[in-house]
C-alpha cells in the first residue's frame, strides 16, 4: 500500500506542475457543453417535440366538408392552418404560388360545391336502396348513375418529409370518410321519416366504437423524452472523460522516453501498482470534470434559456456511473499509451478514435436515427454503454437494475484494457520500446 501511495503522490506532483493543462481540462469541457447545447437546442427540439407544419387552407365550399376537414386538421395539433397572408385571404392561385416558392410546405383547396356533390350522390344511393325494398320489381331509380366526384387539391413542397406527407394524407382521408358516413346516416333517417312518419331518430348521432390507447412498456401513458440538457450534459461529460486519453498517454510515453519508468522498475514496484496509481490520480480529475459539467447543467445552461438539469434522487446512481465511465476511459488511455511508441501516434490515434466512438455512441445523434449496421456497431462502443446508463438514470427512474448492465460492461472494459496493457508491458520491456 505504501508503494501505491508513493506512486500516487508522484503522479499527483506531475499533474500539479502543469496547472495550465489542468485548467484547460476543466474549463474547456464546460465551454464546449454550453456552446454545443445552444447549437443543438433547435435541432434537438425538432426531434423530441411534435413539430407543427403551416398549411395554406382555401375553403371554396363553405359547407360541412370544409368545416369538418378544418376542425380535424386543427385537432391533430400537427398542423397550423393559415387562411390569410398579410391580411389578404388565401386563394387557390396564391396558395399554389406560395407553396411553389417554398414559403409553405402544404396547400389545400376544398372546391366549391364539394359537400353538395357528396350529399346528392349519397341521396341517390340511399334512394336506390330504399326503393329497392319498396319496389323490388319495377324500380325506376336503379338505372340512374352519378359519376361526379370531389377532387380536393393538395399540393406539397418537394422538400417536405415523406412522414409528414403520409400523415397529412391519412388525416384528410379519415375526415372525408367521417363526413360521408355521417351524411349516409342523415340521409337514411330522412328517407325513413318519409316512409314512416312516426319514426323518431336517435337523439345522438352514431359515435365511434373502436378506440386506440397508446401505452409504453413502462406502463406510463407518456414516455419521457430527454430534453437537450439531459442529453448534452452526460454526452459531453463522457466525451471529456474519454478525452483524458491525450494527457494520460502523454504522461506514459514521457515516462518511457525520459527513462523514469526504467528507474521505477529498479524499485520493488510492479506494473499494476504503476498503472493503478495513474488511475487513482486521473480518476479524481475525471470526477471533477463530471462534477463541473453537472453544475454547468444545473446553474449555467438555464441562464441561456435551456432547461436546468435535475439530479434530485439520482446522486448515488450518477456518482457510480461517473466512476465506472472514468475507469473505462482511463483503461482505454493506459492501453493506448502502452501500445503507442511516440506522442504523435498516441495523440492522433487517441483523439480520432475517441471522436469515432463518440459518434457511434449516440452522443451526437441518437442511435435510433442510424442505419441498422451502424446501430449494431454502436452497441459495442463503451461511450454508448455510458450514455445508455446515464439515460436510464435520468429517464427510467435510476434503479440499479436498470443501469447496472451498462456499469458492468464498463468495468469489464476497464479490466480488459488494463489486463492487455499489463501483459504487453511484461512481454515487451520499456527499455526496448
Short mmCIF file of C-alpha atoms in Angstrom, two decimals:
data_model
loop_
_atom_site.label_atom_id
_atom_site.label_comp_id
_atom_site.label_asym_id
_atom_site.label_seq_id
_atom_site.Cartn_x
_atom_site.Cartn_y
_atom_site.Cartn_z
CA UNK A 1 0.00 0.00 0.00
CA UNK A 2 2.90 2.35 0.79
CA UNK A 3 4.28 1.74 -2.70
CA UNK A 4 0.94 2.61 -4.21
CA UNK A 5 0.66 5.89 -2.27
CA UNK A 6 4.21 6.77 -3.25
CA UNK A 7 3.39 6.21 -6.92
CA UNK A 8 0.11 8.09 -6.44
CA UNK A 9 1.99 11.04 -4.88
CA UNK A 10 4.46 11.05 -7.77
CA UNK A 11 1.60 11.22 -10.32
CA UNK A 12 -0.10 13.98 -8.36
CA UNK A 13 3.06 16.11 -8.28
CA UNK A 14 3.47 15.73 -12.05
CA UNK A 15 -0.14 16.80 -12.62
CA UNK A 16 0.09 19.81 -10.31
CA UNK A 17 3.16 21.08 -12.11
CA UNK A 18 1.04 21.61 -15.21
CA UNK A 19 -1.66 23.90 -13.79
CA UNK A 20 -2.38 25.43 -17.19
CA UNK A 21 -3.07 22.00 -18.61
CA UNK A 22 -5.39 21.18 -15.71
CA UNK A 23 -7.32 24.41 -16.19
CA UNK A 24 -7.80 23.53 -19.85
CA UNK A 25 -9.05 20.06 -18.86
CA UNK A 26 -11.65 21.59 -16.56
CA UNK A 27 -12.66 24.79 -18.35
CA UNK A 28 -12.76 23.65 -21.98
CA UNK A 29 -15.40 20.93 -21.42
CA UNK A 30 -17.64 23.49 -19.69
CA UNK A 31 -17.29 25.94 -22.58
CA UNK A 32 -17.92 23.09 -25.01
CA UNK A 33 -21.10 21.95 -23.27
CA UNK A 34 -22.53 25.48 -23.24
CA UNK A 35 -21.79 26.19 -26.90
CA UNK A 36 -22.87 22.79 -28.23
CA UNK A 37 -26.04 22.74 -26.12
CA UNK A 38 -27.05 26.11 -27.55
CA UNK A 39 -26.20 24.99 -31.07
CA UNK A 40 -28.19 21.75 -30.72
CA UNK A 41 -31.19 23.22 -28.93
CA UNK A 42 -33.23 23.95 -32.05
CA UNK A 43 -32.43 20.67 -33.78
CA UNK A 44 -32.97 18.67 -30.59
CA UNK A 45 -36.42 20.23 -30.08
CA UNK A 46 -37.27 19.37 -33.67
CA UNK A 47 -36.51 15.72 -32.89
CA UNK A 48 -38.08 15.38 -29.45
CA UNK A 49 -41.16 17.58 -29.77
CA UNK A 50 -44.15 17.34 -32.04
CA UNK A 51 -43.48 19.78 -34.89
CA UNK A 52 -46.25 21.91 -36.42
CA UNK A 53 -46.47 22.45 -40.15
CA UNK A 54 -48.20 25.51 -41.56
CA UNK A 55 -50.89 24.56 -44.08
CA UNK A 56 -52.44 27.02 -46.52
CA UNK A 57 -56.17 26.29 -46.35
CA UNK A 58 -58.56 27.53 -49.04
CA UNK A 59 -62.26 26.97 -48.34
CA UNK A 60 -64.29 27.42 -51.54
CA UNK A 61 -67.01 25.04 -50.32
CA UNK A 62 -68.23 26.84 -47.18
CA UNK A 63 -70.16 23.78 -46.08
CA UNK A 64 -69.90 20.66 -43.93
CA UNK A 65 -66.93 19.01 -45.70
CA UNK A 66 -64.68 22.07 -45.43
CA UNK A 67 -65.73 22.67 -41.83
CA UNK A 68 -65.02 19.09 -40.75
CA UNK A 69 -61.66 18.96 -42.55
CA UNK A 70 -60.66 22.26 -40.94
CA UNK A 71 -61.65 21.16 -37.43
CA UNK A 72 -59.99 17.80 -37.92
CA UNK A 73 -56.66 19.28 -39.01
CA UNK A 74 -56.69 21.69 -36.09
CA UNK A 75 -57.49 18.82 -33.73
CA UNK A 76 -54.45 16.80 -34.79
CA UNK A 77 -52.18 19.52 -33.31
CA UNK A 78 -49.62 18.76 -36.02
CA UNK A 79 -50.84 21.33 -38.48
CA UNK A 80 -51.34 25.07 -38.23
CA UNK A 81 -53.95 26.31 -40.74
CA UNK A 82 -53.29 29.61 -42.49
CA UNK A 83 -56.23 31.28 -44.26
CA UNK A 84 -54.77 34.71 -44.90
CA UNK A 85 -51.37 36.18 -45.73
CA UNK A 86 -50.65 39.77 -44.74
CA UNK A 87 -54.33 40.37 -44.15
CA UNK A 88 -55.43 39.05 -47.55
CA UNK A 89 -57.47 35.83 -47.83
CA UNK A 90 -55.61 32.94 -49.42
CA UNK A 91 -56.92 31.96 -52.86
CA UNK A 92 -56.23 28.87 -54.88
CA UNK A 93 -53.70 30.66 -57.11
CA UNK A 94 -51.90 32.39 -54.24
CA UNK A 95 -51.74 29.12 -52.28
CA UNK A 96 -50.11 27.30 -55.19
CA UNK A 97 -47.64 30.13 -55.70
CA UNK A 98 -46.66 30.29 -52.02
CA UNK A 99 -46.02 26.53 -51.89
CA UNK A 100 -44.13 26.67 -55.18
CA UNK A 101 -41.81 29.32 -53.74
CA UNK A 102 -41.21 27.21 -50.65
CA UNK A 103 -42.83 29.70 -48.24
CA UNK A 104 -45.26 26.98 -47.12
CA UNK A 105 -44.98 23.22 -47.31
CA UNK A 106 -48.62 22.19 -47.82
CA UNK A 107 -51.60 23.76 -49.55
CA UNK A 108 -55.22 22.52 -49.59
CA UNK A 109 -58.14 23.68 -51.70
CA UNK A 110 -61.67 22.45 -50.88
CA UNK A 111 -63.57 23.06 -54.15
CA UNK A 112 -66.90 24.83 -54.33
CA UNK A 113 -69.92 22.53 -54.16
CA UNK A 114 -67.92 19.64 -52.69
CA UNK A 115 -70.38 18.98 -49.86
CA UNK A 116 -73.37 19.34 -52.21
CA UNK A 117 -71.89 16.79 -54.63
CA UNK A 118 -71.31 14.28 -51.83
CA UNK A 119 -74.77 14.88 -50.41
CA UNK A 120 -76.51 14.38 -53.78
CA UNK A 121 -74.56 11.22 -54.55
CA UNK A 122 -75.39 9.75 -51.15
CA UNK A 123 -79.04 10.74 -51.51
CA UNK A 124 -79.24 8.82 -54.79
CA UNK A 125 -77.55 5.78 -53.27
CA UNK A 126 -79.94 5.75 -50.29
CA UNK A 127 -82.95 6.31 -52.53
CA UNK A 128 -81.95 3.36 -54.70
CA UNK A 129 -81.55 1.19 -51.62
CA UNK A 130 -84.86 2.15 -50.03
CA UNK A 131 -86.78 1.96 -53.30
CA UNK A 132 -85.32 -1.49 -53.85
CA UNK A 133 -87.18 -2.55 -50.71
CA UNK A 134 -90.48 -0.86 -51.52
CA UNK A 135 -90.40 -1.55 -55.30
CA UNK A 136 -88.31 -4.68 -55.77
CA UNK A 137 -89.63 -5.44 -59.29
CA UNK A 138 -90.01 -2.13 -61.11
CA UNK A 139 -87.54 0.27 -59.52
CA UNK A 140 -87.22 3.44 -61.64
CA UNK A 141 -84.13 4.61 -59.71
CA UNK A 142 -81.87 1.63 -60.40
CA UNK A 143 -80.78 2.85 -63.81
CA UNK A 144 -79.66 6.26 -62.60
CA UNK A 145 -75.91 6.72 -62.31
CA UNK A 146 -73.88 9.63 -60.95
CA UNK A 147 -70.19 9.67 -61.63
CA UNK A 148 -69.45 13.03 -60.04
CA UNK A 149 -66.52 13.09 -57.68
CA UNK A 150 -64.98 15.62 -55.35
CA UNK A 151 -61.40 16.48 -56.11
CA UNK A 152 -59.67 18.14 -53.14
CA UNK A 153 -56.44 19.70 -54.38
CA UNK A 154 -53.49 19.00 -52.10
CA UNK A 155 -50.03 20.15 -53.13
CA UNK A 156 -46.73 19.71 -51.31
CA UNK A 157 -43.40 21.43 -51.31
CA UNK A 158 -40.79 18.96 -52.68
CA UNK A 159 -38.64 19.35 -49.55
CA UNK A 160 -41.32 18.08 -47.16
CA UNK A 161 -40.55 14.83 -45.35
CA UNK A 162 -42.39 11.75 -46.51
CA UNK A 163 -43.64 11.04 -42.98
CA UNK A 164 -45.43 14.40 -42.77
CA UNK A 165 -46.87 13.92 -46.25
CA UNK A 166 -48.26 10.49 -45.39
CA UNK A 167 -49.61 11.76 -42.06
CA UNK A 168 -51.41 14.62 -43.76
CA UNK A 169 -52.96 12.49 -46.49
CA UNK A 170 -54.10 9.89 -43.95
CA UNK A 171 -55.77 12.62 -41.90
CA UNK A 172 -57.51 14.05 -44.97
CA UNK A 173 -58.86 10.62 -46.00
CA UNK A 174 -60.07 9.98 -42.45
CA UNK A 175 -62.01 13.25 -42.33
CA UNK A 176 -63.63 12.66 -45.73
CA UNK A 177 -64.74 9.16 -44.71
CA UNK A 178 -66.22 10.51 -41.47
CA UNK A 179 -68.32 13.14 -43.20
CA UNK A 180 -69.56 10.66 -45.83
CA UNK A 181 -70.58 8.26 -43.06
CA UNK A 182 -72.46 11.00 -41.22
CA UNK A 183 -74.24 12.03 -44.42
CA UNK A 184 -75.26 8.45 -45.12
CA UNK A 185 -76.85 8.16 -41.65
CA UNK A 186 -78.60 11.50 -42.01
CA UNK A 187 -79.98 10.62 -45.45
CA UNK A 188 -81.24 7.25 -44.24
CA UNK A 189 -83.02 9.00 -41.37
CA UNK A 190 -84.69 11.41 -43.81
CA UNK A 191 -85.90 8.57 -46.05
CA UNK A 192 -87.20 6.57 -43.10
CA UNK A 193 -89.13 9.58 -41.82
CA UNK A 194 -90.77 9.92 -45.24
CA UNK A 195 -91.74 6.24 -45.27
CA UNK A 196 -92.76 6.08 -41.61
CA UNK A 197 -93.98 9.44 -40.30
CA UNK A 198 -93.95 8.14 -36.74
CA UNK A 199 -90.27 7.18 -36.98
CA UNK A 200 -88.15 9.01 -34.41
CA UNK A 201 -84.40 9.29 -34.98
CA UNK A 202 -81.93 8.80 -32.18
CA UNK A 203 -81.11 11.83 -30.11
CA UNK A 204 -77.37 11.34 -30.54
CA UNK A 205 -75.58 10.61 -33.82
CA UNK A 206 -73.57 7.44 -34.19
CA UNK A 207 -70.35 7.62 -32.24
CA UNK A 208 -67.12 5.73 -32.76
CA UNK A 209 -66.86 2.28 -31.19
CA UNK A 210 -63.21 1.41 -31.79
CA UNK A 211 -60.63 3.48 -29.93
CA UNK A 212 -56.87 3.18 -29.65
CA UNK A 213 -54.95 3.62 -26.41
CA UNK A 214 -51.27 4.42 -26.63
CA UNK A 215 -49.06 2.98 -23.94
CA UNK A 216 -45.42 2.15 -23.35
CA UNK A 217 -43.62 -0.84 -21.85
CA UNK A 218 -43.14 1.14 -18.64
CA UNK A 219 -46.91 1.31 -18.22
CA UNK A 220 -46.92 5.10 -18.43
CA UNK A 221 -49.30 6.94 -20.73
CA UNK A 222 -46.43 9.16 -21.86
CA UNK A 223 -42.85 8.01 -22.21
CA UNK A 224 -40.34 10.60 -21.01
CA UNK A 225 -38.08 12.04 -23.71
CA UNK A 226 -34.72 13.57 -22.78
CA UNK A 227 -34.50 17.32 -23.21
CA UNK A 228 -31.42 18.97 -24.67
CA UNK A 229 -29.78 19.41 -21.25
CA UNK A 230 -30.36 15.80 -20.18
CA UNK A 231 -28.86 14.64 -23.45
CA UNK A 232 -25.92 17.05 -23.67
CA UNK A 233 -24.62 17.08 -20.09
CA UNK A 234 -23.86 13.34 -19.86
CA UNK A 235 -22.85 13.22 -23.54
CA UNK A 236 -20.13 15.84 -23.29
CA UNK A 237 -19.13 14.74 -19.81
CA UNK A 238 -18.44 11.28 -21.24
CA UNK A 239 -16.59 12.85 -24.17
CA UNK A 240 -14.43 14.91 -21.80
CA UNK A 241 -13.69 11.85 -19.65
CA UNK A 242 -12.52 9.81 -22.63
CA UNK A 243 -10.52 12.71 -23.99
CA UNK A 244 -8.34 12.33 -20.89
CA UNK A 245 -6.58 9.82 -23.15
CA UNK A 246 -4.44 12.69 -24.53
CA UNK A 247 -2.72 13.82 -21.28
CA UNK A 248 -2.71 10.27 -19.92
CA UNK A 249 -0.93 8.77 -22.92
CA UNK A 250 1.44 11.74 -22.96
CA UNK A 251 2.36 11.03 -19.34
CA UNK A 252 3.01 7.33 -20.04
CA UNK A 253 5.14 7.98 -23.12
CA UNK A 254 7.05 10.80 -21.42
CA UNK A 255 7.98 8.47 -18.55
CA UNK A 256 9.22 5.91 -21.02
CA UNK A 257 11.21 8.38 -23.13
CA UNK A 258 12.82 10.13 -20.16
CA UNK A 259 13.78 6.83 -18.53
CA UNK A 260 11.80 7.40 -15.33
CA UNK A 261 9.80 4.22 -15.97
CA UNK A 262 13.03 2.24 -16.05
CA UNK A 263 14.17 3.83 -12.80
CA UNK A 264 10.83 2.92 -11.23
CA UNK A 265 11.43 -0.71 -12.13
CA UNK A 266 14.71 -0.71 -10.26
CA UNK A 267 12.48 -0.42 -7.20
CA UNK A 268 10.24 -3.27 -5.98
CA UNK A 269 7.16 -1.90 -7.80
CA UNK A 270 5.09 -3.95 -10.25
CA UNK A 271 3.17 -2.77 -13.30
CA UNK A 272 -0.24 -2.95 -11.65
CA UNK A 273 0.88 -0.53 -8.93
CA UNK A 274 2.16 1.98 -11.51
CA UNK A 275 -0.97 1.69 -13.62
CA UNK A 276 -3.38 1.93 -10.71
CA UNK A 277 -1.55 4.98 -9.33
CA UNK A 278 -2.22 6.73 -12.62
CA UNK A 279 -5.82 5.52 -12.49
CA UNK A 280 -6.24 6.93 -8.98
CA UNK A 281 -4.94 10.41 -9.87
CA UNK A 282 -6.74 10.72 -13.19
CA UNK A 283 -9.93 9.29 -11.70
CA UNK A 284 -10.08 12.34 -9.44
CA UNK A 285 -9.60 14.60 -12.48
CA UNK A 286 -12.37 12.84 -14.43
CA UNK A 287 -14.73 13.08 -11.49
CA UNK A 288 -14.05 16.81 -11.10
CA UNK A 289 -14.76 17.18 -14.83
CA UNK A 290 -18.08 15.39 -14.42
CA UNK A 291 -18.98 17.46 -11.36
CA UNK A 292 -18.28 20.72 -13.23
CA UNK A 293 -20.38 19.55 -16.18
CA UNK A 294 -23.29 18.72 -13.89
CA UNK A 295 -23.02 22.11 -12.21
CA UNK A 296 -22.97 23.75 -15.63
CA UNK A 297 -26.18 21.90 -16.50
CA UNK A 298 -27.81 22.96 -13.24
CA UNK A 299 -26.65 26.58 -12.99
CA UNK A 300 -25.15 27.86 -16.24
CA UNK A 301 -27.31 26.43 -19.05
CA UNK A 302 -30.56 27.85 -17.58
CA UNK A 303 -29.02 31.32 -17.92
CA UNK A 304 -29.11 30.81 -21.69
CA UNK A 305 -32.75 29.70 -21.72
CA UNK A 306 -32.08 25.97 -21.67
CA UNK A 307 -33.89 23.61 -19.26
CA UNK A 308 -31.99 23.03 -15.99
CA UNK A 309 -30.57 19.62 -15.14
CA UNK A 310 -32.49 17.95 -12.33
CA UNK A 311 -30.46 15.37 -10.38
CA UNK A 312 -32.77 15.05 -7.38
CA UNK A 313 -32.83 11.44 -6.21
CA UNK A 314 -30.19 10.38 -8.73
CA UNK A 315 -26.97 11.43 -6.98
CA UNK A 316 -25.75 7.94 -5.88
CA UNK A 317 -26.50 6.47 -9.30
CA UNK A 318 -24.78 9.36 -11.09
CA UNK A 319 -21.70 9.04 -8.89
CA UNK A 320 -21.45 5.31 -9.61
CA UNK A 321 -21.89 5.79 -13.37
CA UNK A 322 -19.34 8.62 -13.36
CA UNK A 323 -16.79 6.37 -11.63
CA UNK A 324 -17.20 3.37 -13.93
CA UNK A 325 -17.19 5.62 -17.00
CA UNK A 326 -13.98 7.26 -15.79
CA UNK A 327 -12.41 3.86 -15.20
CA UNK A 328 -13.30 2.74 -18.73
CA UNK A 329 -11.81 5.95 -20.15
CA UNK A 330 -8.63 5.54 -18.09
CA UNK A 331 -8.23 1.89 -19.07
CA UNK A 332 -8.53 2.90 -22.72
CA UNK A 333 -5.95 5.67 -22.25
CA UNK A 334 -3.46 3.40 -20.48
CA UNK A 335 -3.82 0.79 -23.22
CA UNK A 336 -3.11 3.34 -25.97
CA UNK A 337 -0.24 4.88 -24.02
CA UNK A 338 1.30 1.44 -23.53
CA UNK A 339 0.98 0.33 -27.16
CA UNK A 340 1.92 3.64 -28.82
CA UNK A 341 5.59 4.33 -29.41
CA UNK A 342 5.50 8.10 -29.90
CA UNK A 343 3.50 11.11 -28.75
CA UNK A 344 2.25 11.61 -32.31
CA UNK A 345 0.90 8.07 -32.54
CA UNK A 346 -0.86 8.31 -29.20
CA UNK A 347 -2.32 11.77 -29.82
CA UNK A 348 -3.51 11.02 -33.35
CA UNK A 349 -4.98 7.60 -32.66
CA UNK A 350 -6.37 8.56 -29.26
CA UNK A 351 -8.18 11.72 -30.38
CA UNK A 352 -9.53 10.27 -33.62
CA UNK A 353 -10.68 7.02 -32.00
CA UNK A 354 -12.48 8.92 -29.23
CA UNK A 355 -14.28 11.07 -31.82
CA UNK A 356 -15.32 7.94 -33.74
CA UNK A 357 -16.52 6.20 -30.57
CA UNK A 358 -18.40 9.37 -29.64
CA UNK A 359 -20.24 9.40 -32.97
CA UNK A 360 -21.00 5.69 -32.69
CA UNK A 361 -22.06 6.03 -29.07
CA UNK A 362 -25.07 8.20 -29.85
CA UNK A 363 -23.59 11.25 -28.11
CA UNK A 364 -24.10 13.48 -31.13
CA UNK A 365 -27.09 11.83 -32.80
CA UNK A 366 -29.36 9.26 -31.08
CA UNK A 367 -28.51 5.79 -32.36
CA UNK A 368 -32.11 5.05 -33.36
CA UNK A 369 -31.64 7.52 -36.23
CA UNK A 370 -28.68 5.50 -37.53
CA UNK A 371 -28.77 2.65 -40.10
CA UNK A 372 -29.13 -0.85 -38.70
CA UNK A 373 -25.49 -1.77 -39.41
CA UNK A 374 -24.21 1.30 -37.56
CA UNK A 375 -26.58 0.58 -34.67
CA UNK A 376 -25.12 -2.90 -34.35
CA UNK A 377 -21.56 -1.50 -34.31
CA UNK A 378 -22.60 1.22 -31.85
CA UNK A 379 -23.75 -1.41 -29.37
CA UNK A 380 -20.05 -2.25 -28.82
CA UNK A 381 -18.96 1.32 -28.09
CA UNK A 382 -18.10 1.95 -24.41
CA UNK A 383 -19.32 5.51 -24.84
CA UNK A 384 -22.69 4.13 -25.88
CA UNK A 385 -22.78 1.97 -22.73
CA UNK A 386 -22.01 5.02 -20.60
CA UNK A 387 -24.58 7.19 -22.35
CA UNK A 388 -27.26 4.49 -22.09
CA UNK A 389 -26.54 4.18 -18.38
CA UNK A 390 -26.98 7.90 -17.81
CA UNK A 391 -30.20 7.92 -19.85
CA UNK A 392 -31.51 5.04 -17.73
CA UNK A 393 -30.87 7.17 -14.65
CA UNK A 394 -32.49 10.36 -15.94
CA UNK A 395 -35.46 8.83 -17.78
CA UNK A 396 -36.24 5.44 -16.24
CA UNK A 397 -36.08 6.08 -12.52
CA UNK A 398 -32.43 5.29 -11.97
CA UNK A 399 -32.92 1.92 -10.29
CA UNK A 400 -29.71 -0.07 -10.02
CA UNK A 401 -31.17 -2.95 -12.01
CA UNK A 402 -31.71 -0.62 -14.97
CA UNK A 403 -28.23 0.84 -15.37
CA UNK A 404 -26.19 -1.97 -13.78
CA UNK A 405 -25.70 -3.87 -17.11
CA UNK A 406 -24.02 -0.81 -18.63
CA UNK A 407 -21.96 -0.24 -15.48
CA UNK A 408 -20.81 -3.86 -15.53
CA UNK A 409 -19.80 -3.61 -19.20
CA UNK A 410 -17.71 -0.52 -18.44
CA UNK A 411 -15.98 -2.28 -15.53
CA UNK A 412 -15.21 -5.30 -17.72
CA UNK A 413 -13.88 -2.96 -20.42
CA UNK A 414 -11.59 -1.33 -17.82
CA UNK A 415 -10.33 -4.72 -16.59
CA UNK A 416 -9.70 -5.99 -20.12
CA UNK A 417 -7.80 -2.87 -21.26
CA UNK A 418 -5.66 -2.78 -18.09
CA UNK A 419 -5.02 -6.52 -18.43
CA UNK A 420 -3.88 -6.19 -22.06
CA UNK A 421 -1.62 -3.25 -21.13
CA UNK A 422 -0.02 -5.25 -18.31
CA UNK A 423 0.53 -8.33 -20.48
CA UNK A 424 2.03 -6.23 -23.28
CA UNK A 425 4.36 -4.40 -20.88
CA UNK A 426 5.53 -7.68 -19.36
CA UNK A 427 6.18 -9.18 -22.80
CA UNK A 428 7.82 -6.06 -24.19
CA UNK A 429 10.17 -4.29 -21.81
CA UNK A 430 10.04 -0.46 -21.69
CA UNK A 431 13.77 -0.49 -22.44
CA UNK A 432 13.05 -1.92 -25.90
CA UNK A 433 10.11 0.39 -26.60
#
